[in-house]
Coordinates of C-alpha atoms in Angstrom, one line a residue:
M1 CA -62.0 98.6 171.0
K2 CA -64.2 101.7 170.9
L3 CA -66.6 103.1 168.4
V4 CA -64.6 105.0 165.7
W5 CA -66.2 107.7 163.5
S6 CA -65.9 107.4 159.7
P7 CA -66.9 110.7 158.0
E8 CA -66.7 109.0 154.5
T9 CA -69.2 106.3 155.4
A10 CA -71.4 108.9 157.2
S11 CA -71.5 111.1 154.1
K12 CA -72.4 108.3 151.8
A13 CA -75.3 107.2 154.0
Y14 CA -76.5 110.8 154.5
I15 CA -76.5 111.4 150.7
D16 CA -78.3 108.1 149.9
T17 CA -80.9 108.8 152.6
A18 CA -81.3 112.4 151.4
K19 CA -82.0 111.1 147.9
Y20 CA -84.7 108.8 149.2
C21 CA -86.2 111.4 151.5
E22 CA -86.3 114.0 148.7
V23 CA -88.3 111.7 146.5
N24 CA -90.7 110.9 149.4
Q25 CA -90.6 114.5 150.9
E26 CA -90.0 113.2 154.4
S27 CA -88.1 114.3 157.5
S28 CA -84.5 115.3 157.9
V29 CA -84.3 113.2 161.0
A30 CA -83.8 110.2 158.8
E31 CA -80.7 111.7 157.2
L32 CA -79.1 112.6 160.5
I33 CA -79.8 109.1 162.0
S34 CA -78.6 107.3 158.9
A35 CA -75.3 109.3 158.8
M36 CA -74.7 108.7 162.5
A37 CA -75.3 104.9 162.3
A38 CA -73.0 104.6 159.2
G39 CA -70.5 107.0 160.6
W40 CA -70.1 105.0 163.8
N41 CA -69.7 101.9 161.6
A42 CA -72.6 100.2 163.4
K43 CA -72.7 96.4 162.8
L44 CA -75.9 95.8 164.8
V45 CA -78.5 98.5 164.3
L46 CA -81.7 98.0 166.2
E47 CA -85.0 100.0 166.1
T48 CA -88.4 99.7 167.6
W49 CA -91.4 100.5 165.4
S50 CA -95.2 100.3 165.6
R51 CA -98.1 100.7 163.2
G52 CA -98.6 104.2 161.9
G53 CA -94.9 105.2 162.6
I54 CA -92.9 107.2 160.1
L55 CA -90.7 104.9 157.9
A56 CA -88.1 107.4 156.7
T57 CA -85.8 106.7 159.7
S58 CA -86.2 102.9 159.1
I59 CA -85.1 103.4 155.5
G60 CA -82.2 105.5 156.6
L61 CA -81.1 102.8 159.0
A62 CA -81.4 100.2 156.3
I63 CA -79.2 102.4 154.0
A64 CA -76.7 102.9 156.8
S65 CA -76.5 99.1 157.4
R66 CA -75.8 98.5 153.8
H67 CA -72.8 101.0 154.0
T68 CA -71.4 99.2 157.1
D69 CA -72.2 95.7 156.0
G70 CA -74.2 95.6 159.3
R71 CA -77.4 93.9 160.4
H72 CA -80.5 96.1 160.7
V73 CA -83.2 94.6 163.0
C74 CA -86.6 96.1 163.6
I75 CA -88.7 95.0 166.5
V76 CA -92.5 95.4 166.0
P77 CA -95.2 94.6 168.7
D78 CA -97.6 92.5 166.6
E79 CA -98.4 90.9 163.2
L80 CA -100.3 94.0 161.9
S81 CA -97.3 96.2 162.5
R82 CA -95.0 93.6 160.9
S83 CA -97.2 93.5 157.8
E84 CA -97.4 97.2 157.4
Y85 CA -93.7 97.7 158.1
E86 CA -92.6 94.9 155.7
E87 CA -94.8 96.1 152.9
A88 CA -93.5 99.7 153.2
V89 CA -89.8 98.8 153.4
R90 CA -90.1 96.4 150.5
E91 CA -91.6 99.1 148.3
A92 CA -88.5 101.2 149.2
G93 CA -86.3 98.3 148.1
M94 CA -85.1 97.4 151.6
S95 CA -85.2 94.2 153.6
P96 CA -84.3 94.6 157.3
E97 CA -84.8 91.7 159.7
I98 CA -88.2 92.0 161.4
I99 CA -88.9 90.4 164.8
V100 CA -92.4 90.4 166.3
G101 CA -92.8 90.6 170.0
E102 CA -92.5 92.7 173.1
A103 CA -89.3 94.7 172.8
E104 CA -88.0 93.8 176.3
V105 CA -88.4 90.1 175.6
V106 CA -86.9 90.2 172.1
M107 CA -83.9 92.1 173.4
E108 CA -82.7 89.1 175.3
G109 CA -81.6 87.5 172.1
L110 CA -79.9 90.5 170.6
V111 CA -76.4 91.0 171.9
G112 CA -73.8 93.5 170.7
I113 CA -76.0 96.5 169.8
D114 CA -74.0 99.3 168.3
F115 CA -76.8 101.7 167.4
M116 CA -80.4 101.8 168.7
V117 CA -83.3 104.0 167.9
V118 CA -86.5 104.1 169.9
D119 CA -89.6 106.4 169.8
S120 CA -90.0 108.3 173.0
R121 CA -93.8 108.3 172.4
Q122 CA -93.8 104.6 173.2
R123 CA -94.6 104.1 176.8
D124 CA -91.9 101.5 177.5
F125 CA -89.0 103.2 175.6
A126 CA -86.8 103.7 178.7
R127 CA -87.2 100.0 179.8
V128 CA -86.2 98.9 176.3
L129 CA -83.1 101.1 176.4
R130 CA -82.2 99.7 179.9
V131 CA -82.4 96.0 178.9
A132 CA -80.5 96.5 175.6
K133 CA -77.3 94.4 175.5
L134 CA -74.8 96.9 174.1
S135 CA -71.7 96.2 172.1
S136 CA -68.4 96.0 174.0
R137 CA -67.3 98.9 171.8
G138 CA -70.1 101.0 173.3
A139 CA -73.2 102.2 171.6
V140 CA -75.1 105.2 170.3
L141 CA -78.7 105.4 171.6
V142 CA -81.3 107.6 170.0
C143 CA -84.7 108.7 171.1
K144 CA -86.9 110.1 168.3
N145 CA -89.8 112.5 169.1
A146 CA -88.0 113.6 172.3
S147 CA -89.7 117.0 172.4
S148 CA -93.0 115.2 173.0
R149 CA -91.8 114.0 176.4
S150 CA -92.0 116.3 179.4
G151 CA -88.6 118.0 179.8
S152 CA -87.6 116.8 176.3
S153 CA -85.1 114.4 177.7
C154 CA -84.7 110.7 177.8
R155 CA -83.0 111.1 181.2
W156 CA -80.0 109.2 180.1
R157 CA -78.4 108.7 183.5
G158 CA -81.3 106.6 184.7
V159 CA -81.1 104.5 181.6
V160 CA -77.4 103.9 181.2
D161 CA -75.5 104.5 184.5
D162 CA -75.9 101.1 186.0
G163 CA -72.3 100.0 186.7
S164 CA -71.8 98.3 183.3
R165 CA -72.5 101.4 181.2
R166 CA -71.5 105.0 181.4
L167 CA -72.8 108.0 179.7
V168 CA -70.0 109.6 177.7
R169 CA -72.0 112.4 176.3
S170 CA -75.5 113.3 175.3
V171 CA -77.2 116.0 173.2
F172 CA -80.7 117.1 172.4
L173 CA -81.2 118.3 168.8
P174 CA -84.3 120.2 167.7
V175 CA -84.5 118.2 164.5
G176 CA -88.0 117.0 163.5
K177 CA -89.9 116.5 166.7
G178 CA -86.7 116.4 168.7
V179 CA -83.8 113.9 168.8
D180 CA -82.1 112.9 172.0
I181 CA -78.8 111.2 171.4
A182 CA -76.4 109.5 173.9
H183 CA -73.0 107.9 173.4
V184 CA -72.6 105.2 175.9
A185 CA -69.4 103.3 177.0
T186 CA -69.6 99.8 178.4
S187 CA -67.4 98.3 181.1
E188 CA -66.2 95.7 178.6
G189 CA -64.9 98.6 176.5
K190 CA -63.1 99.8 179.6
F191 CA -64.8 103.2 179.9

């Protein structure tokens, strides 16, 4: 089975996220990412976040997960980040699952990731993407703040082409501070 696009679900998540972002006057990145997660009917949505990060994308992912009846998990590095994140998302009426720990270690227990968002400003983002246990349907991987990296690319081939994964397509979008997106097939999904 492969990821299948649902324009109706994508539209609903986009509109709901846009309403939130309009009230809070935040980035259009959140709407895009929310629509993508919902449109691909992601059942396990994963993000990494650390203190001081923008929360609009997190809210968008929570909204998308509601539309797909999916699970939204946020990995934070420490208790201070957990506290800040939890307080902010609760104020927005959301309640994603929050796991504290080093992302590479936490990823061991998360199997079947359909949609994953990392911040390319974090030093270990490529390693986190490499160790992610993707869904047999494939996955969509997103790097936020991609224009802040040299060459503005997540260098997807080095992250996904390992024999069990294959890059289907990727695109860099100049939205916000740059969004690098990859659609990845897995060998279980029979490329």
